[in-house]
Backbone as numpy.savetxt, mean C-alpha at the origin, in Angstrom:
# Nx Ny Nz CAx CAy CAz Cx Cy Cz
1.13 13.77 -9.52 2.10 13.45 -8.46 2.89 12.21 -8.87
4.21 12.34 -8.89 5.01 11.18 -9.28 5.18 10.25 -8.07
5.53 9.01 -8.39 5.68 8.00 -7.34 7.16 7.86 -7.00
7.54 8.37 -5.86 8.94 8.33 -5.44 9.19 7.05 -4.66
10.26 6.35 -5.05 10.62 5.10 -4.37 10.69 5.27 -2.85
11.24 6.40 -2.42 11.43 6.63 -0.99 10.08 6.66 -0.25
9.05 7.18 -0.93 7.72 7.26 -0.31 7.14 5.87 -0.05
7.61 4.88 -0.78 7.04 3.53 -0.68 7.66 2.69 0.43
8.56 3.28 1.20 9.28 2.53 2.23 8.33 1.83 3.21
7.44 2.60 3.83 6.50 2.02 4.79 5.09 2.44 4.39
4.42 1.52 3.72 3.14 1.76 3.08 2.07 1.11 3.96
1.18 1.93 4.52 0.14 1.40 5.41 -1.20 1.32 4.68
-1.88 0.20 4.88 -3.21 -0.01 4.32 -4.19 -0.04 5.50
-5.20 0.81 5.45 -6.10 0.92 6.60 -7.03 -0.28 6.74
-7.48 -0.48 7.97 -8.44 -1.54 8.27 -9.15 -1.14 9.56
-10.48 -1.10 9.52 -11.21 -0.66 10.70 -11.52 -1.81 11.66
-10.88 -2.97 11.45 -11.12 -4.13 12.34 -10.63 -3.90 13.77
-9.67 -3.00 13.94 -9.02 -2.86 15.25 -9.20 -1.47 15.85
-10.33 -0.85 15.63 -10.50 0.53 16.11 -10.51 0.64 17.63
-11.08 -0.34 18.31 -11.07 -0.35 19.79 -11.43 1.00 20.40
-12.51 1.58 19.93 -12.96 2.85 20.51 -12.32 4.09 19.92
-11.30 3.91 19.09 -10.68 5.06 18.42 -11.36 5.26 17.06
-11.12 6.41 16.46 -11.58 6.60 15.08 -10.45 6.20 14.14
-10.81 5.91 12.90 -9.77 5.58 11.92 -8.84 6.77 11.73
-9.39 7.97 11.77 -8.61 9.20 11.64 -7.51 9.25 12.71
-7.89 8.96 13.96 -6.91 8.98 15.06 -5.82 7.94 14.83
-6.22 6.76 14.39 -5.23 5.70 14.18 -4.29 6.04 13.02
-4.85 6.59 11.96 -4.02 6.98 10.81 -3.03 8.06 11.23
-3.48 9.02 12.04 -2.55 10.07 12.48 -1.41 9.50 13.32
-1.72 8.54 14.17 -0.67 7.89 14.96 0.34 7.18 14.04
-0.18 6.51 13.02 0.68 5.80 12.07 1.58 6.79 11.32
1.01 7.92 10.92 1.79 8.94 10.20 2.87 9.54 11.11
2.51 9.77 12.36 3.51 10.28 13.32 4.66 9.28 13.49
4.34 8.01 13.39 5.35 6.96 13.56 6.22 6.75 12.34
5.88 7.41 11.23 6.76 7.33 10.06 6.21 6.61 8.85
4.91 6.33 8.83 4.30 5.77 7.62 4.51 6.76 6.49
4.95 6.27 5.34 5.35 7.17 4.25 4.39 7.16 3.06
3.35 6.33 3.14 2.40 6.17 2.04 1.14 5.57 2.65
-0.04 6.05 2.28 -1.26 5.53 2.90 -2.31 5.16 1.86
-2.84 3.97 2.03 -3.95 3.51 1.17 -5.18 3.32 2.05
-6.26 4.01 1.67 -7.53 3.87 2.38 -8.29 2.70 1.76
-8.52 1.68 2.57 -9.17 0.47 2.06 -10.45 0.24 2.86
-11.57 0.29 2.16 -12.87 0.07 2.80 -13.67 -0.90 1.95
-13.93 -2.07 2.48 -14.68 -3.06 1.72 -16.17 -3.05 2.09
-16.49 -2.56 3.28 -17.87 -2.66 3.78 -18.60 -1.32 3.84
-17.85 -0.23 3.80 -18.46 1.08 4.06 -19.35 1.53 2.90
-20.48 2.08 3.25 -21.41 2.63 2.25 -20.75 3.85 1.58
-21.08 4.04 0.30 -20.35 4.99 -0.56 -20.24 6.41 0.02
-21.33 6.95 0.54 -21.30 8.32 1.06 -20.38 8.42 2.28
-20.45 7.42 3.16 -19.58 7.40 4.35 -18.12 7.26 3.93
-17.86 6.44 2.91 -16.51 6.26 2.38 -15.99 7.59 1.84
-16.83 8.30 1.11 -16.46 9.59 0.52 -16.08 10.59 1.62
-16.91 10.69 2.64 -16.65 11.64 3.72 -15.38 11.30 4.48
-15.21 10.00 4.75 -14.00 9.56 5.44 -12.75 9.84 4.58
-12.86 9.55 3.30 -11.73 9.75 2.38 -11.28 11.21 2.39
-12.22 12.13 2.41 -11.87 13.55 2.37 -11.08 13.98 3.61
-11.50 13.53 4.79 -10.78 13.97 6.00 -9.42 13.30 6.13
-9.34 12.04 5.70 -8.04 11.36 5.79 -7.09 11.89 4.71
-7.65 12.30 3.59 -6.84 12.94 2.54 -6.19 14.22 3.09
-6.96 15.02 3.82 -6.42 16.26 4.41 -5.31 15.95 5.42
-5.52 14.90 6.19 -4.53 14.49 7.18 -3.22 14.10 6.48
-3.33 13.34 5.40 -2.12 12.93 4.66 -1.41 14.13 4.05
-2.18 15.12 3.60 -1.57 16.35 3.06 -0.76 17.06 4.15
-1.33 17.09 5.35 -0.65 17.74 6.48 0.71 17.09 6.74
0.77 15.75 6.59 2.02 15.02 6.84 2.83 14.81 5.55
2.33 15.36 4.45 3.00 15.27 3.13 3.28 13.81 2.74
2.24 13.01 2.89 2.32 11.59 2.56 1.30 11.30 1.45
1.70 10.59 0.39 0.76 10.26 -0.68 -0.46 9.48 -0.15
-1.63 9.82 -0.69 -2.89 9.22 -0.24 -3.57 8.54 -1.42
-3.73 7.22 -1.30 -4.37 6.44 -2.36 -5.65 5.79 -1.86
-6.55 5.54 -2.80 -7.80 4.83 -2.51 -7.66 3.41 -3.07
-8.15 2.44 -2.32 -8.15 1.06 -2.80 -9.34 0.83 -3.73
-9.06 0.35 -4.92 -10.08 -0.12 -5.88 -11.00 0.93 -6.48
-11.49 1.88 -5.69 -12.57 2.75 -6.13 -12.03 3.94 -6.95
-11.87 3.69 -8.25 -11.26 4.69 -9.14 -12.13 5.95 -9.24
-13.46 5.74 -9.28 -14.38 6.88 -9.39 -14.24 7.81 -8.17
-14.19 7.21 -6.99 -14.08 8.01 -5.77 -12.73 8.74 -5.74
-11.67 8.03 -6.13 -10.34 8.65 -6.16 -10.34 9.85 -7.10
-11.00 9.71 -8.25 -11.07 10.80 -9.22 -11.88 11.96 -8.67
-12.99 11.65 -7.99 -13.90 12.70 -7.54 -13.30 13.59 -6.45
-12.43 13.03 -5.61 -11.85 13.86 -4.55 -10.43 14.32 -4.87
-9.94 13.90 -6.04 -8.57 14.29 -6.40 -7.52 13.63 -5.53
-7.74 12.35 -5.19 -6.74 11.60 -4.42 -5.45 11.52 -5.22
-4.35 11.24 -4.52 -3.06 11.15 -5.21 -3.02 9.95 -6.17
-3.91 8.99 -5.94 -3.95 7.85 -6.83 -4.84 6.75 -6.34
-4.65 5.58 -6.93 -5.49 4.43 -6.64 -4.65 3.16 -6.70
-5.06 2.15 -5.92 -4.42 0.84 -6.02 -5.47 -0.16 -6.49
-5.16 -0.87 -7.55 -6.10 -1.85 -8.10 -5.50 -3.24 -8.09
-6.38 -4.23 -7.90 -5.96 -5.63 -7.94 -6.13 -6.18 -9.34
-5.77 -7.44 -9.52 -5.89 -8.06 -10.85 -7.36 -8.19 -11.27
-8.26 -8.31 -10.31 -9.67 -8.48 -10.66 -10.41 -7.13 -10.75
-9.72 -6.06 -10.40 -10.33 -4.73 -10.48 -10.05 -4.11 -11.86
-10.35 -2.85 -11.96 -10.07 -2.14 -13.21 -8.58 -2.21 -13.56
-8.27 -2.53 -14.79 -6.87 -2.63 -15.22 -6.18 -1.27 -15.14
-4.86 -1.32 -15.03 -4.08 -0.08 -14.87 -4.34 0.91 -16.00
-4.46 0.41 -17.21 -4.67 1.29 -18.37 -5.99 2.05 -18.26
-7.04 1.33 -17.85 -8.36 1.96 -17.71 -8.36 2.96 -16.55
-7.67 2.60 -15.47 -7.56 3.50 -14.32 -6.82 4.78 -14.73
-5.77 4.61 -15.51 -4.99 5.75 -15.99 -5.86 6.68 -16.85
-6.69 6.09 -17.70 -7.58 6.91 -18.55 -8.51 7.76 -17.70
-9.02 7.18 -16.62 -9.95 7.90 -15.75 -9.25 8.97 -14.91
-8.05 8.65 -14.43 -7.37 9.55 -13.48 -6.42 10.54 -14.12
-5.99 10.25 -15.34 -5.06 11.15 -16.01 -3.60 10.79 -15.72
-2.68 11.50 -16.36 -1.26 11.12 -16.32 -0.53 11.40 -15.02
-1.10 12.30 -14.18 -0.32 12.75 -13.03 -0.74 12.11 -11.71
-1.51 11.04 -11.77 -1.90 10.33 -10.54 -1.12 9.03 -10.42
-0.99 8.56 -9.20 -0.25 7.32 -8.94 -1.18 6.12 -9.08
-0.73 5.15 -9.85 -1.51 3.91 -9.97 -0.66 2.73 -9.55
-1.13 2.05 -8.52 -0.47 0.85 -8.04 -1.29 -0.37 -8.43
-0.59 -1.46 -8.71 -1.28 -2.68 -9.14 -0.72 -3.88 -8.37
-1.63 -4.75 -7.96 -1.21 -6.00 -7.30 -0.76 -7.00 -8.36
0.33 -7.70 -8.09 0.83 -8.71 -9.03 1.40 -9.90 -8.26
1.24 -11.08 -8.85 1.77 -12.29 -8.22 2.74 -13.06 -9.10
2.80 -12.67 -10.38 3.70 -13.36 -11.31 4.46 -12.32 -12.13
5.54 -12.77 -12.77 6.32 -11.88 -13.63 5.44 -11.37 -14.77
4.58 -12.26 -15.31 3.70 -11.87 -16.42 2.75 -10.75 -16.00
2.12 -10.91 -14.83 1.20 -9.87 -14.34 1.94 -8.56 -14.11
3.17 -8.68 -13.59 3.97 -7.49 -13.30 4.32 -6.73 -14.58
4.75 -7.45 -15.60 5.13 -6.82 -16.86 3.92 -6.19 -17.55
2.77 -6.86 -17.47 1.55 -6.32 -18.07 1.11 -5.04 -17.36
1.20 -5.04 -16.03 0.83 -3.84 -15.27 1.75 -2.67 -15.63
3.05 -2.96 -15.76 4.00 -1.92 -16.15 3.67 -1.40 -17.54
3.35 -2.30 -18.45 3.02 -1.91 -19.82 1.79 -1.01 -19.86
0.85 -1.27 -18.96 -0.38 -0.48 -18.93 -0.24 0.84 -18.16
0.94 1.08 -17.63 1.17 2.38 -17.00 1.15 2.42 -15.49
1.29 1.25 -14.84 1.36 1.24 -13.37 2.61 1.99 -12.92
2.50 2.67 -11.77 3.65 3.40 -11.21 4.44 2.55 -10.23
3.77 1.60 -9.58 4.46 0.68 -8.67 3.65 -0.61 -8.60
4.27 -1.65 -8.08 3.60 -2.94 -7.92 3.58 -3.35 -6.46
2.48 -3.95 -6.03 2.39 -4.57 -4.72 2.38 -6.08 -4.93
3.40 -6.76 -4.44 3.53 -8.20 -4.70 3.34 -9.00 -3.43
2.49 -9.98 -3.49 2.25 -10.81 -2.30 1.10 -11.77 -2.53
0.79 -12.53 -1.51 1.28 -12.41 -0.14 2.64 -13.09 0.03
3.60 -12.36 0.62 4.94 -12.93 0.77 5.06 -13.81 2.02
4.12 -13.65 2.95 4.02 -14.52 4.12 2.54 -14.83 4.32
2.22 -15.85 5.10 0.80 -16.12 5.37 0.15 -14.90 6.02
-1.08 -14.61 5.62 -1.75 -13.41 6.13 -3.19 -13.69 6.52
-3.64 -13.00 7.55 -5.03 -13.13 7.97 -5.90 -12.02 7.41
-5.27 -11.03 6.77 -6.03 -9.86 6.31 -6.81 -10.12 5.03
-6.38 -11.14 4.28 -7.05 -11.42 3.01 -7.23 -12.93 2.91
-8.46 -13.36 3.01 -8.74 -14.80 3.06 -8.30 -15.54 1.80
-8.35 -14.85 0.65 -8.03 -15.53 -0.61 -6.59 -15.30 -1.07
-5.77 -14.75 -0.20 -4.40 -14.42 -0.60 -3.58 -15.69 -0.88
-2.90 -15.67 -2.02 -2.03 -16.78 -2.39 -0.60 -16.36 -2.12
0.15 -17.23 -1.49 1.52 -16.85 -1.17 2.41 -16.80 -2.42
3.30 -15.83 -2.43 4.25 -15.67 -3.53 5.63 -16.08 -3.02
6.25 -16.99 -3.73 7.59 -17.46 -3.37 8.57 -16.29 -3.43
9.53 -16.28 -2.50 10.46 -15.14 -2.46 11.36 -15.08 -3.69
11.56 -16.22 -4.35 12.32 -16.23 -5.60 11.53 -15.50 -6.69
10.22 -15.71 -6.70 9.36 -15.02 -7.67 9.38 -13.51 -7.40
9.37 -13.13 -6.13 9.47 -11.71 -5.76 10.74 -11.09 -6.35
11.85 -11.81 -6.21 13.13 -11.34 -6.77 13.04 -11.20 -8.29
12.43 -12.21 -8.92 12.32 -12.21 -10.39 11.46 -11.04 -10.87
10.39 -10.73 -10.14 9.54 -9.60 -10.50 10.34 -8.29 -10.39
11.07 -8.15 -9.28 11.88 -6.93 -9.09 12.91 -6.76 -10.21
13.47 -7.86 -10.67 14.46 -7.81 -11.75 13.82 -7.51 -13.10
12.58 -7.98 -13.28 11.93 -7.90 -14.60 11.37 -6.52 -14.91
11.00 -5.77 -13.88 10.33 -4.48 -14.13 11.23 -3.30 -13.78
10.89 -2.15 -14.32 11.65 -0.93 -14.05 10.96 -0.04 -13.02
9.73 -0.38 -12.65 9.00 0.42 -11.67 9.22 -0.15 -10.27
9.03 0.65 -9.22 9.26 0.17 -7.85 8.32 -0.98 -7.47
8.83 -1.85 -6.62 8.05 -3.00 -6.14 8.04 -2.98 -4.61
6.84 -3.14 -4.03 6.75 -3.33 -2.59 6.16 -4.71 -2.33
6.53 -5.28 -1.19 5.99 -6.59 -0.79 4.84 -6.37 0.17
3.86 -7.27 0.10 2.70 -7.18 0.99 2.31 -8.59 1.44
1.67 -8.65 2.60 1.11 -9.92 3.04 1.85 -10.54 4.20
1.29 -10.40 5.38 1.84 -11.08 6.55 3.17 -10.55 7.05
3.55 -9.35 6.62 4.86 -8.79 7.01 4.74 -8.11 8.36
5.76 -8.32 9.21 5.80 -7.68 10.52 7.22 -7.57 11.00
7.37 -7.09 12.21 8.72 -6.84 12.76 9.57 -8.11 12.81
8.92 -9.29 12.98 9.69 -10.52 13.16 10.18 -11.16 11.87
9.59 -10.76 10.73 10.01 -11.42 9.48 10.45 -10.47 8.38
10.37 -9.16 8.61 10.70 -8.20 7.54 12.14 -8.38 7.05
13.05 -8.76 7.94 14.46 -8.93 7.54 14.64 -10.04 6.51
13.70 -10.99 6.47 13.79 -12.11 5.51 13.64 -11.65 4.07
13.17 -10.42 3.87 12.97 -9.90 2.51 14.20 -9.18 1.98
15.26 -9.15 2.76 16.51 -8.49 2.38 17.05 -9.09 1.09
17.50 -8.22 0.19 18.11 -8.70 -1.05 17.12 -9.05 -2.15
15.84 -8.84 -1.89 14.83 -9.22 -2.89 14.69 -8.17 -3.99
15.11 -6.94 -3.69 14.99 -5.87 -4.68 13.82 -4.94 -4.44
13.03 -5.21 -3.40 11.89 -4.33 -3.10 12.37 -3.00 -2.52
11.53 -1.98 -2.63 11.91 -0.68 -2.08 11.12 -0.36 -0.82
10.23 -1.28 -0.41 9.45 -1.05 0.79 8.46 -2.17 1.04
7.65 -1.99 2.09 6.67 -3.00 2.46 5.30 -2.34 2.67
4.25 -3.10 2.43 2.90 -2.65 2.73 2.36 -3.52 3.86
1.80 -2.89 4.87 1.33 -3.64 6.03 -0.04 -3.13 6.48
-0.74 -4.02 7.15 -2.04 -3.65 7.74 -1.96 -3.90 9.24
-2.03 -5.17 9.64 -2.11 -5.49 11.07 -0.82 -5.17 11.83
0.33 -5.19 11.14 1.60 -4.91 11.81 1.63 -3.49 12.38
0.74 -2.65 11.88 0.59 -1.30 12.44 -0.76 -1.15 13.15
-1.85 -1.38 12.42 -3.16 -1.02 12.95 -3.71 -1.97 14.01
-3.14 -3.17 14.12 -3.62 -4.09 15.16 -2.79 -3.98 16.44
-1.82 -3.07 16.46 -0.93 -2.95 17.62 -1.48 -1.99 18.66
-1.14 -2.23 19.91 -1.62 -1.37 21.00 -1.10 0.06 20.87
0.17 0.18 20.50 0.77 1.50 20.31 1.13 1.64 18.83
0.21 2.21 18.09 0.35 2.29 16.63 1.56 3.12 16.23
1.74 4.24 16.89 2.88 5.11 16.54 4.21 4.41 16.77
4.35 3.75 17.91 5.60 3.03 18.22 5.81 1.87 17.26
4.73 1.16 16.91 4.84 0.02 15.98 5.31 0.51 14.61
4.76 1.63 14.16 5.15 2.19 12.86 6.61 2.62 12.88
7.01 3.26 13.98 8.39 3.75 14.08 9.39 2.59 14.04
9.09 1.54 14.80 9.99 0.38 14.83 10.06 -0.29 13.46
8.90 -0.45 12.84 8.84 -1.13 11.55 9.55 -0.32 10.47
9.45 1.00 10.56 10.14 1.84 9.58 11.66 1.65 9.69
12.16 1.63 10.91 13.60 1.42 11.12 14.06 0.07 10.59
13.29 -0.98 10.88 13.64 -2.33 10.42 13.57 -2.43 8.90
12.60 -1.73 8.30 12.45 -1.76 6.84 13.60 -1.03 6.17
14.01 0.10 6.75 15.16 0.83 6.20 16.41 -0.06 6.21
16.61 -0.77 7.32 17.76 -1.70 7.41 17.68 -2.76 6.35
16.48 -3.34 6.15 16.29 -4.42 5.18 16.53 -3.92 3.75
15.98 -2.75 3.43 16.11 -2.22 2.06 17.55 -1.81 1.76
18.21 -1.20 2.74 19.56 -0.67 2.49 20.66 -1.68 2.80
20.29 -2.78 3.43 21.31 -3.75 3.87 21.89 -4.58 2.76
C-alpha cells in the first residue's frame, strides 16, 4: 500500500485514556465518520494478546472506511496481521529494519525532530515523517518541542510527506500554515472530546484550510 499525501491530512493516534464507558472501537468509528483519514493504533500498556485481538477488529473497521491502518512501534504485530504499516520512533526499530520485516509494500512512518533525523529516515526507506512536538503536549511526557522553523526546514529537506504532531488542536492548527506539512496527527484533539465525530469533522476542515491556504 503506497502512502498518499491526501491520506495524511487528518491522522488520528488512539489513546484509551478517555474511553468514558465507550469502547475504543466505538470511538475510532466516530472519528472515522468525522473524517479521520489515517489511523495509528497506539497501545503502551495492553498485554500482547489483547493488543492483537483489538488490532484485528480495528483493522477491519479501517478497511470498511478505506483508511490506512498502522500499528505504533510493534513491527512484529503489524507483520502478523498484515497491517497497512507501522510507525516507529527514533528509539524503536529503525526504518530500514522495519522495512526488511514488513516488505516493500507497507507504509513506514518515522518520528523525527531534526533535519538530520529526517534525512536518515528517508534514506532508510520511510514513507512519511511525523515531526514534533510542535506545541506543548500532555500526551507524551518526554516530548521535546520542535521549533516551527525547524519544521519548515525538514519539509524542505525531504521528498517524502511530513505531518506535524504534538499539542495540535482547533485553536492552534492555523499557526502551522506555510510550513510545508501535508497534515496533522492528533490524539486528545479528537479522542478527549465529548463529541468525537464533530471534533474530527471540524479539525479536518481547519486542517484543509491550513494545508491549502
